Amino acid sequence: MSSDTKAPPPEINMKDPKARAELYMDSHGIKELFEGLGTLLLYHRPANPREFLAQHLDEMRKAKQEQNHVPFFDEQDLKAMFAAFDIREQGYITSVQYDQGSVPNRL
């Protein structure tokens, strides 16, 4: 196993294909990746979603090779998201609102 993968918990039945698939997805951050990409698509609504995703995945690959972090959102995007949750314009949001708006940072 590579250093990015985790050992399976002892209670997982490795003969069960669903359990193996879940373990694979969990250990490689696949669910978080798809969730983040889906969020990007819904937020930006590009005219050509496949091209948009391919470009973003390429940027992520290059950043990983260069050991840089690729943000899913720029500062303007984050301000817009914050404003969407701060409907009373109080300058802060609750922890529940934060949890609802956060994107996994494993991406």
XYZ file of C-alpha atoms in Angstrom, residues 9-45:
37
model
C -10.228 -1.550 9.994
C -10.303 -5.136 11.296
C -14.123 -5.282 11.239
C -14.363 -4.776 7.446
C -15.116 -7.915 5.449
C -12.610 -7.656 2.600
C -14.531 -10.294 0.628
C -17.496 -7.919 0.354
C -17.106 -5.887 -2.885
C -19.095 -2.971 -1.469
C -16.894 -2.826 1.632
C -13.755 -2.931 -0.541
C -15.120 -0.151 -2.748
C -15.981 2.013 0.274
C -12.533 1.445 1.751
C -10.875 2.353 -1.543
C -12.934 5.527 -1.903
C -12.350 6.542 1.717
C -8.614 5.873 1.650
C -8.069 7.898 -1.527
C -10.440 10.795 -0.786
C -12.604 9.996 -3.822
C -15.892 11.048 -2.195
C -14.443 14.397 -1.151
C -12.951 14.918 -4.612
C -16.285 14.288 -6.358
C -18.132 16.412 -3.814
C -15.728 19.282 -4.392
C -15.899 18.963 -8.172
C -19.696 18.822 -8.038
C -19.727 21.941 -5.877
C -17.516 23.733 -8.388
C -19.822 22.755 -11.246
C -22.940 23.948 -9.464
C -21.321 27.165 -8.316
C -19.721 28.169 -11.639
C -22.204 26.459 -13.998
